[in-house]
Short mmCIF file of C-alpha atoms in Angstrom, two decimals:
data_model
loop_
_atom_site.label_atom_id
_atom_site.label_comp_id
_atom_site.label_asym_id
_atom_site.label_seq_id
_atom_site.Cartn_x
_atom_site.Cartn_y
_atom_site.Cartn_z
CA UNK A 1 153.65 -68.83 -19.79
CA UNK A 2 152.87 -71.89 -21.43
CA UNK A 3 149.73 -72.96 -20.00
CA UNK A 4 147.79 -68.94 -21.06
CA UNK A 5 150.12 -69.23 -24.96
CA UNK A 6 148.14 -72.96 -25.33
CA UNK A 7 144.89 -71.42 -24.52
CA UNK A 8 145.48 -69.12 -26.77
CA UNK A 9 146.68 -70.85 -29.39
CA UNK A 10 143.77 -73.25 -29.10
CA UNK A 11 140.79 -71.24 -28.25
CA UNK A 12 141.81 -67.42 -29.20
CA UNK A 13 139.94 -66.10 -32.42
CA UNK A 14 142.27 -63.68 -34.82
CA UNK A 15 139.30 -61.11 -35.65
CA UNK A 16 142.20 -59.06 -37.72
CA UNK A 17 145.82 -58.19 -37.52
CA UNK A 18 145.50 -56.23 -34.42
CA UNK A 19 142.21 -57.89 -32.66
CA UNK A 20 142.24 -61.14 -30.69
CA UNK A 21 139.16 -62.78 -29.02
CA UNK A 22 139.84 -64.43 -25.83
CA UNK A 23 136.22 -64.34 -24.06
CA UNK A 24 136.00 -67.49 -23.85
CA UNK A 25 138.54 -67.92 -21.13
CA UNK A 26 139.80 -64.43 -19.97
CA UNK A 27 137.31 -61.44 -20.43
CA UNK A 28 133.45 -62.69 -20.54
CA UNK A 29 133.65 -66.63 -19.64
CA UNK A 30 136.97 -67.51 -17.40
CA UNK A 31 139.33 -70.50 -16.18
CA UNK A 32 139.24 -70.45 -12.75
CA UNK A 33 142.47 -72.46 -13.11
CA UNK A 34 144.00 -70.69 -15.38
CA UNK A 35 143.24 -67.36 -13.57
CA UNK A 36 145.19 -68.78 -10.08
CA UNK A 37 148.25 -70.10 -12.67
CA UNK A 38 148.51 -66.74 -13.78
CA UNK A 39 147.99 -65.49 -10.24
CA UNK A 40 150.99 -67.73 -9.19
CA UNK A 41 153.13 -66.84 -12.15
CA UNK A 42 153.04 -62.99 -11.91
CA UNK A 43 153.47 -63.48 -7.67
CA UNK A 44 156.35 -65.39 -9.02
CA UNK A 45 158.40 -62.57 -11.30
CA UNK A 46 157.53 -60.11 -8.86
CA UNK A 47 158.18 -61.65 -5.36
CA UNK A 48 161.57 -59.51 -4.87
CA UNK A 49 159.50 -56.13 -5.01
CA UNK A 50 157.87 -56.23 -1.53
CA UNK A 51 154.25 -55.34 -3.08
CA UNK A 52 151.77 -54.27 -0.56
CA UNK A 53 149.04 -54.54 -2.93
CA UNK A 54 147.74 -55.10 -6.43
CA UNK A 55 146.05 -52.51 -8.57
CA UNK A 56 143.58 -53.02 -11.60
CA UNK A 57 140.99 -51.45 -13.29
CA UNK A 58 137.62 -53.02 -13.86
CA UNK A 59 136.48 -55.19 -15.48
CA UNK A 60 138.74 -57.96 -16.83
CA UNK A 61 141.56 -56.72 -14.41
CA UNK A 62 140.05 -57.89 -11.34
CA UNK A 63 140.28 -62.25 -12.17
CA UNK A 64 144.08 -61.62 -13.09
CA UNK A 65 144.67 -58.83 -10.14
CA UNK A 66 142.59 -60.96 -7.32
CA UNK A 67 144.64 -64.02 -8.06
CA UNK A 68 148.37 -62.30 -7.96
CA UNK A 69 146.60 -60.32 -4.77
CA UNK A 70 146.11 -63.93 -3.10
CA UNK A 71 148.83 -65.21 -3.84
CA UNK A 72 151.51 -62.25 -2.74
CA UNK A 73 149.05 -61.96 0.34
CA UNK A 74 148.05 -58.55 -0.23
CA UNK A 75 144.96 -56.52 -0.80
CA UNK A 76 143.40 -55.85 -4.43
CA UNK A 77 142.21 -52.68 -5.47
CA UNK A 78 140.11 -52.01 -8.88
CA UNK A 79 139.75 -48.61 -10.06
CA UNK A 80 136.45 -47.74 -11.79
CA UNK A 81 135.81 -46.24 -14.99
CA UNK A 82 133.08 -43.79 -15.24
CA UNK A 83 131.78 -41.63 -18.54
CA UNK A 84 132.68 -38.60 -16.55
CA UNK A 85 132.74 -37.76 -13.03
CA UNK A 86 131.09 -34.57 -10.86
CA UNK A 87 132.07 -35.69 -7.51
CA UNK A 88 135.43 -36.22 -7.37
CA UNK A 89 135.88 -35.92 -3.23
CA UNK A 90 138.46 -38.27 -1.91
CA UNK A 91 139.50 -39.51 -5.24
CA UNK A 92 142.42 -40.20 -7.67
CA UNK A 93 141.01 -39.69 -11.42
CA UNK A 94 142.88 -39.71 -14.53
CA UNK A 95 141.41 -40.09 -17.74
CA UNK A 96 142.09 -42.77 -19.92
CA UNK A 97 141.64 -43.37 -23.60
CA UNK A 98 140.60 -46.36 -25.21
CA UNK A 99 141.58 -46.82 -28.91
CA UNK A 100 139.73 -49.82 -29.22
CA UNK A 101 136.42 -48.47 -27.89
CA UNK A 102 137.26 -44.99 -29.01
CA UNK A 103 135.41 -43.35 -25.45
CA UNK A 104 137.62 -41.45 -22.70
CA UNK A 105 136.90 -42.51 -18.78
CA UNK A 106 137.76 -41.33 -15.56
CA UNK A 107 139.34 -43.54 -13.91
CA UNK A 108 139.33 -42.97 -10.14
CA UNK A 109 140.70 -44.52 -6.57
CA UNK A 110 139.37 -43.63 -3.31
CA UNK A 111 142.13 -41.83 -1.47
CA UNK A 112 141.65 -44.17 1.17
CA UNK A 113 143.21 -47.10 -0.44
CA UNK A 114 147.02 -45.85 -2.03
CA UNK A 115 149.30 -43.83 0.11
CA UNK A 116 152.93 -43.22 -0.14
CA UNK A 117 154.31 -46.46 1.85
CA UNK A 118 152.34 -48.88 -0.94
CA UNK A 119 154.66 -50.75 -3.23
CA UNK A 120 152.27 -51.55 -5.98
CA UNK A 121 151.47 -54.06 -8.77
CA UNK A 122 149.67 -53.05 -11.43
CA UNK A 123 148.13 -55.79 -13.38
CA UNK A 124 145.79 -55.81 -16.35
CA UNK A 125 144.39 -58.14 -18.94
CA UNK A 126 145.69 -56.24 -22.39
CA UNK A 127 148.82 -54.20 -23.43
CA UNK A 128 148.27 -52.18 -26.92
CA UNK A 129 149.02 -48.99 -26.71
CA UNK A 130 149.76 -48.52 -22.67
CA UNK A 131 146.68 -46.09 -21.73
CA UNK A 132 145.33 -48.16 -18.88
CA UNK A 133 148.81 -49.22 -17.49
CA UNK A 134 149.88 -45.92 -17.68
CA UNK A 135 146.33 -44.38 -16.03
CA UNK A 136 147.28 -46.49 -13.10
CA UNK A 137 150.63 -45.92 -12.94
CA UNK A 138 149.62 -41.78 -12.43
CA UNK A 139 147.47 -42.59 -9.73
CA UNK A 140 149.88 -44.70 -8.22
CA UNK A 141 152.27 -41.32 -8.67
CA UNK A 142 149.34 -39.39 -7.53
CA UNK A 143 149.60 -41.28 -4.06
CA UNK A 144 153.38 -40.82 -3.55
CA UNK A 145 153.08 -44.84 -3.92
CA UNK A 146 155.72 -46.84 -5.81
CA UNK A 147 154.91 -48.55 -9.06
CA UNK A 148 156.87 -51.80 -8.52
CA UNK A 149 155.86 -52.94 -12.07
CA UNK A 150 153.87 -53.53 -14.56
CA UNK A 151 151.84 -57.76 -15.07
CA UNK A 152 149.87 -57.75 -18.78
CA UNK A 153 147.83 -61.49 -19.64
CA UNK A 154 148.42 -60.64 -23.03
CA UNK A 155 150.67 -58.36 -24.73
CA UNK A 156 150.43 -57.12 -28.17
CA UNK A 157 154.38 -56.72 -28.41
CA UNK A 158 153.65 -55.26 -32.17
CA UNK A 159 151.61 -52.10 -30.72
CA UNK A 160 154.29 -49.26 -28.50
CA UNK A 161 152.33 -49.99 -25.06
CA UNK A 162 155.86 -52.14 -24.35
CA UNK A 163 158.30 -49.77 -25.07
CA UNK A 164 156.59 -46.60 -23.75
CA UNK A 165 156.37 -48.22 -20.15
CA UNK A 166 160.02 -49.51 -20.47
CA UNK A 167 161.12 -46.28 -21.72
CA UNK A 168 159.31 -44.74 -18.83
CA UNK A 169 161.07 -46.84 -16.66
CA UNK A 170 158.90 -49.55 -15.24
CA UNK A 171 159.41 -52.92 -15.39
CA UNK A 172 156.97 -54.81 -17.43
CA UNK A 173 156.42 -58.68 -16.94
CA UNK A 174 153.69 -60.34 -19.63
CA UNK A 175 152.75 -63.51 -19.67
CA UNK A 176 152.19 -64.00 -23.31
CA UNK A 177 153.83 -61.98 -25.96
CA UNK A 178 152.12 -61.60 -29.14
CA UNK A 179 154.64 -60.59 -32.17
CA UNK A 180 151.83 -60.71 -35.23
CA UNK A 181 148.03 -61.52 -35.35
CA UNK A 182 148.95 -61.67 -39.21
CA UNK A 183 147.52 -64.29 -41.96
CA UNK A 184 144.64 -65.12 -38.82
CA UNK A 185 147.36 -66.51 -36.84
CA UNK A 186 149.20 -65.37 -33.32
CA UNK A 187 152.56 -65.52 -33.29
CA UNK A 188 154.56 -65.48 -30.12
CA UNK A 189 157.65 -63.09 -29.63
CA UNK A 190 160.78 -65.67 -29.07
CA UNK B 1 129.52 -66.54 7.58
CA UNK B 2 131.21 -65.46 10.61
CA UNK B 3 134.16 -64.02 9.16
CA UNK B 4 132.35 -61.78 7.14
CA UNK B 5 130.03 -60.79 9.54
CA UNK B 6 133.21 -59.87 11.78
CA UNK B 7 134.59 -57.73 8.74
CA UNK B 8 131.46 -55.93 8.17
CA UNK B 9 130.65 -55.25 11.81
CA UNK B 10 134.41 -53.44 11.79
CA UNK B 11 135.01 -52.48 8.54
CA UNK B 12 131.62 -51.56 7.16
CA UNK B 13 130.31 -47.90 7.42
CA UNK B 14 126.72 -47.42 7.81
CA UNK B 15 125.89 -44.66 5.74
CA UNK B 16 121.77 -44.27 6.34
CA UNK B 17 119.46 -47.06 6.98
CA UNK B 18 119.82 -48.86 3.77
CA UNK B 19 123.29 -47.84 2.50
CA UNK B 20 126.17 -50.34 3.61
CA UNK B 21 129.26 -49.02 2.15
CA UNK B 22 131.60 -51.85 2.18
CA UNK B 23 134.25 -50.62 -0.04
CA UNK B 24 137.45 -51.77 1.86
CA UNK B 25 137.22 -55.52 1.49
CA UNK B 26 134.71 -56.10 -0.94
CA UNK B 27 133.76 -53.91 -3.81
CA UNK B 28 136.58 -51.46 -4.26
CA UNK B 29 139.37 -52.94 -2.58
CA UNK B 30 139.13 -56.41 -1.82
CA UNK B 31 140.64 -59.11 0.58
CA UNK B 32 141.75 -62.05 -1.29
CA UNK B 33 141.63 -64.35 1.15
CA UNK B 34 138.01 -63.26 2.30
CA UNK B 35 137.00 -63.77 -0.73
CA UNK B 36 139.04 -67.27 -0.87
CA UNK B 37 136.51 -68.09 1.85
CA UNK B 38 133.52 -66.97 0.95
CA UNK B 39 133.91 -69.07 -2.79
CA UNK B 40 134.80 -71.81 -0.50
CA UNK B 41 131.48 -71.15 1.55
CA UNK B 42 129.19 -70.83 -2.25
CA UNK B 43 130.83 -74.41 -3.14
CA UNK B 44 129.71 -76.12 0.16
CA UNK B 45 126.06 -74.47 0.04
CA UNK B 46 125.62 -75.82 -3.49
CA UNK B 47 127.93 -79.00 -3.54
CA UNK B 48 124.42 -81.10 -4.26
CA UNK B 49 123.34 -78.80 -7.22
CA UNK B 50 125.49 -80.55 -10.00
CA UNK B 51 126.72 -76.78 -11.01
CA UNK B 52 128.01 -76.64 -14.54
CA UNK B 53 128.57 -72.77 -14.30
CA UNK B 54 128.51 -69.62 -12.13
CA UNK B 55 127.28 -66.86 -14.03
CA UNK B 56 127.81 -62.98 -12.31
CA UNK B 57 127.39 -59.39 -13.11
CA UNK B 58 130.46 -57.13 -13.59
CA UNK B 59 132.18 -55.73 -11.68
CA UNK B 60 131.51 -56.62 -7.53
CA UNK B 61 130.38 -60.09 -8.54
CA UNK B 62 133.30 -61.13 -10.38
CA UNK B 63 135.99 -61.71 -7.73
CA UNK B 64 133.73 -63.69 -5.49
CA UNK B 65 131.78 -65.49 -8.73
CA UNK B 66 135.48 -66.38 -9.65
CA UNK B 67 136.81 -67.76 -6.32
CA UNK B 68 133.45 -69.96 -6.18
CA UNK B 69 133.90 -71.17 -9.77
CA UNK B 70 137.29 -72.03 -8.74
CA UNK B 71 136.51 -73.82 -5.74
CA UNK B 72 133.41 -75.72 -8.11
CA UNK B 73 136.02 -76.33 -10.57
CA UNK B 74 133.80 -74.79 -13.46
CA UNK B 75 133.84 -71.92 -15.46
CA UNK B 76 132.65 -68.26 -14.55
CA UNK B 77 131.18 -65.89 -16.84
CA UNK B 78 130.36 -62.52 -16.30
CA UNK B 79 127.62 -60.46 -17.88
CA UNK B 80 128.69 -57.20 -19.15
CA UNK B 81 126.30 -53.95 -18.33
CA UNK B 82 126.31 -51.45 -20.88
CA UNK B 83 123.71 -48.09 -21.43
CA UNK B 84 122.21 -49.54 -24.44
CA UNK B 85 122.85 -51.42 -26.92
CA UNK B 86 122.73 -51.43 -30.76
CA UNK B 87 124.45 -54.71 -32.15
CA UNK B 88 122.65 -57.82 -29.94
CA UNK B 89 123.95 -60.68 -32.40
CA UNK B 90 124.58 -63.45 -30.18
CA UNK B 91 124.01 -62.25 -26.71
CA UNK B 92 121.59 -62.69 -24.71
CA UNK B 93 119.99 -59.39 -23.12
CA UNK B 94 117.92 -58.30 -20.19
CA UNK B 95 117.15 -54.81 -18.82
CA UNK B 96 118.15 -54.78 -15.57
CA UNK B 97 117.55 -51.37 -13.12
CA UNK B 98 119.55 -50.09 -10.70
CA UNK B 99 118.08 -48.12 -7.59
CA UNK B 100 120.76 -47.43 -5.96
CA UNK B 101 122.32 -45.55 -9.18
CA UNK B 102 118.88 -44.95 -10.78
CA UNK B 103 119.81 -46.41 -14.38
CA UNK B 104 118.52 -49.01 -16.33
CA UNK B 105 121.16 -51.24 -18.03
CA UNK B 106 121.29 -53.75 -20.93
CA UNK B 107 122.85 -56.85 -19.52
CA UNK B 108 124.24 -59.25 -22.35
CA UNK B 109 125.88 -62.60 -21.98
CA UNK B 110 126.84 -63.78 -25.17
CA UNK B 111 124.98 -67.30 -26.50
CA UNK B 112 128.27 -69.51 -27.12
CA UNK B 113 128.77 -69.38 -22.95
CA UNK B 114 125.34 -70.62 -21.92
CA UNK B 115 123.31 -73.56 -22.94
CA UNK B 116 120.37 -76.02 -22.03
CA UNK B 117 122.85 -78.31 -20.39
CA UNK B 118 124.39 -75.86 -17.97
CA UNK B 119 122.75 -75.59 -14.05
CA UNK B 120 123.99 -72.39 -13.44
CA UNK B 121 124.75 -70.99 -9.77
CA UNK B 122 124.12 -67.36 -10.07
CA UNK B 123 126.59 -65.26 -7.96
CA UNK B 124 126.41 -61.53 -7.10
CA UNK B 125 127.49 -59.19 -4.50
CA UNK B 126 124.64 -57.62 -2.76
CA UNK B 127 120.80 -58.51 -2.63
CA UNK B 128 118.42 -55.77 -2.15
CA UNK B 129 115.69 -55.25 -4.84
CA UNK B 130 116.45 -58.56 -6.43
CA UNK B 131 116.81 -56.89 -9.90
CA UNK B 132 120.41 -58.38 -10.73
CA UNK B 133 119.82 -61.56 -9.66
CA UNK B 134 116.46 -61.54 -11.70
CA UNK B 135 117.87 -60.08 -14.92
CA UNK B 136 120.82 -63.07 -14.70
CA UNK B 137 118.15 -65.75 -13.78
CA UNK B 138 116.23 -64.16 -16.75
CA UNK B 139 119.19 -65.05 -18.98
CA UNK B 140 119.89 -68.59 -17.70
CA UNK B 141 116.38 -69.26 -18.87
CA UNK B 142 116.46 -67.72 -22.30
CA UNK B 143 119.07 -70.25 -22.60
CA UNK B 144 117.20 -73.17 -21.32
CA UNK B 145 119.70 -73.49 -18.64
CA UNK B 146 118.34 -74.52 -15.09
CA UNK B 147 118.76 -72.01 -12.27
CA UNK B 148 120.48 -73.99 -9.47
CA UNK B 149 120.71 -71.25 -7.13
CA UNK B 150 121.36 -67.52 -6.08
CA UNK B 151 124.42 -66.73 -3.57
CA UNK B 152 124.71 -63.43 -2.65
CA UNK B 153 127.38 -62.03 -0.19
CA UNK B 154 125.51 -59.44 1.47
CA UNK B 155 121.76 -59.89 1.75
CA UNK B 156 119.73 -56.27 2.87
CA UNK B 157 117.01 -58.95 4.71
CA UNK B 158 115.05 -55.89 5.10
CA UNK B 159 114.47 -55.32 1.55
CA UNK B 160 111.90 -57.69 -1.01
CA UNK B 161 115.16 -59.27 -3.03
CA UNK B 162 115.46 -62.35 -1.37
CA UNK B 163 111.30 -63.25 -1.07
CA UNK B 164 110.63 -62.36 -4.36
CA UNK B 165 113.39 -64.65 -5.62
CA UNK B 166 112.25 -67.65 -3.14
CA UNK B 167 108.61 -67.14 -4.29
CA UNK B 168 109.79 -66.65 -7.85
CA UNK B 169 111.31 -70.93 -6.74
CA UNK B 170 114.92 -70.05 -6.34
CA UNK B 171 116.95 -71.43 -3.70
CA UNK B 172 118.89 -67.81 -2.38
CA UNK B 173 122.03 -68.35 0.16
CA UNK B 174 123.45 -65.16 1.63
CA UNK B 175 126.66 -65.48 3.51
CA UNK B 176 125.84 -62.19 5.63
CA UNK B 177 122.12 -61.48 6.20
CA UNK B 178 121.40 -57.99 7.43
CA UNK B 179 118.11 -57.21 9.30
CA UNK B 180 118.55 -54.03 10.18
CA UNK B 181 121.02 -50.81 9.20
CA UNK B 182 119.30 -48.73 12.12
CA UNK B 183 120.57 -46.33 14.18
CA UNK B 184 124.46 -46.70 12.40
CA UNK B 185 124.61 -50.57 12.96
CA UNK B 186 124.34 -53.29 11.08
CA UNK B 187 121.67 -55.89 12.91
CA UNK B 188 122.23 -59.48 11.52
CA UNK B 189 119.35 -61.78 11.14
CA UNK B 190 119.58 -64.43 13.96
#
C-alpha cells in the first residue's frame, strides 16, 4: 500500500536492523486517515471471505481492526493481555510471547463473542516472529470459528512470522513488506 | 445520544449499582458504526474549540478517540499505562489510579506528540472518579497545551468525575449520562 510505505519511508525511524519506530502515526500518535485507508484496503483483499467479524489484540490492533471492522460491516473484537490471569470463567486464553518486550501474557476472549459460525479476520499492527497472529488464530480454533486470514500494517518479511502462518496454512495479506531495516534504511520486498 | 442510550438500555448488563458492564459494543467487542457515530457526535460538541488533537488512554478510549479524530480531521494519540516505569526520557508521566481495578498506573505520552500550540480534546470511555480524565488533562498542561474539553461516552452522573472536572474549569460532554444503576436499570439523567 502506497499511501502506509510513504509514511514510512518519510516519518519511520530505523532504531537498528530489526527495530522500526512508527509512533508517530501508527502505535502512540495516529492518522485518522491513514487508519480508514488501511481499513478500506484490508476490507478490500479480503471481501471474498464472508468475515463476520474482525479480531485484534490491544493496543495498537484496535485503530487498524476498527477501521477493516467498519468497513466489512462487522463487529470488532480486541482481546486483552493480562500478566497472568486467576479467573479464567467464560474465557479463551492463550499465552503469548513477546520477543521484543521479553514478558509472556494471557491473552483472553470472552466466550461470548467467537463461536463456530464466525468467519474471522485477524488483524494486527506488526508481523516478526508470528506470536500474536498465531495467539489469535488458537482462540479463533478454540471457538470452532474459521480463521479467514491473516491483515499485518507492517511486516518484517526478514523475521519467519510470514512463513510460519503460510506454512500453517492461512492466508496472510500485509500492507507493507519490509525486506531489510539494514544501513538505517527500510527496504520494501518487490 | 439516543442511539447509545438505546444500546445500553438493551445491551448493557447491570452488574450492582455502580458496575455497567458494557462489553458487547463498546469495550471488548465493539460496533463500528456506533462508534462512527459517537466520533461524529465528539466533532459536533466541540466544532467551536479549534481542536488540534484528541489525546486518549489505551485501550477503551482508543476506538472512539480515533473515530472523533477522524471526523476532526486531526491526529489521535493515545497514552500508554504501564505498572511503573524506569526510563521516563521524553514522556510525559502522571500517576493515574484505578478504582475499579485498584492499581495505580504510570501514564506516559511521549513529548514529540504534544506541545504549547495544541488545544487538545481529551477523549475517554467512561467517567466515574474523574482520575483518567485528570491524569490526561494533567499531561496536556505539562505540555503547555490548552485543555479544550473532556468527552466521555458513558458518564456514571452519580459519581464526583464530572463536577470535579467542571469545577476544576473543564468543559465535560457525555454522550450517555447515567443517574442511576438502581435496582438492575440504568436511569438516564433527563
Amino acid at each position: 500500500m502506497q499511501l502506509l510505505k510513504d509514511k514510512i519511508k518519510t516519518e519511520g525511524i530505523v532504531l537498528s536492523n530489526n527495530v522500526l519506530k512508527v509512533d508517530s502515526f501508527l502505535n502512540h500518535q495516529m492518522d485518522p486517515v491513514l487508519m480508514m485507508e488501511m481499513g478500506k484496503e484490508f476490507a478490500r483483499r479480503f471481501q471474498d471471505k464472508k468475515i463476520t467479524k474482525v479480531l485484534t489484540i490491544e493496543s495498537s490492533g484496535i485503530a487498524p481492526g476498527l477501521m477493516a471492522a467498519l468497513e466489512l460491516n462487522v463487529p470488532l473484537v480486541f482481546a486483552r493481555k493480562q500478566k497472568s490471569l486467576t479467573l479464567t470463567d467464560n474465557l479463551f486464553v492463550e499465552k503469548v510471547h513477546s520477543f521484543t518486550k521479553q514478558v509472556t501474557n494471557d491473552v483472553t476472549v470472552s466466550r461470548k463473542f467467537l463461536t463456530a459460525e464466525d468467519h474471522v479476520l485477524v488483524i494486527d499492527d506488526f508481523l516478526a516472529n508470528g506470536e500474536a497472529a498465531f495467539g489469535l488464530a488458537r482462540i479463533c480454533e478454540q471457538a470452532g470459528a474459521t480463521v479467514a486470514g491473516v491483515g499485518i500494517v507492517i511486516e518484517k518479511s526478514f523475521q519467519p512470522g510470514r512463513s510460519k502462518l503460510v506454512e500453517a496454512g492461512y492466508r496472510v495479506e500485509s500492507l507493507a513488506r519490509i525486506a531489510s531495516l539494514d544501513n538505517g534504511q527500510a527496504q520494501f520486498v518487490e
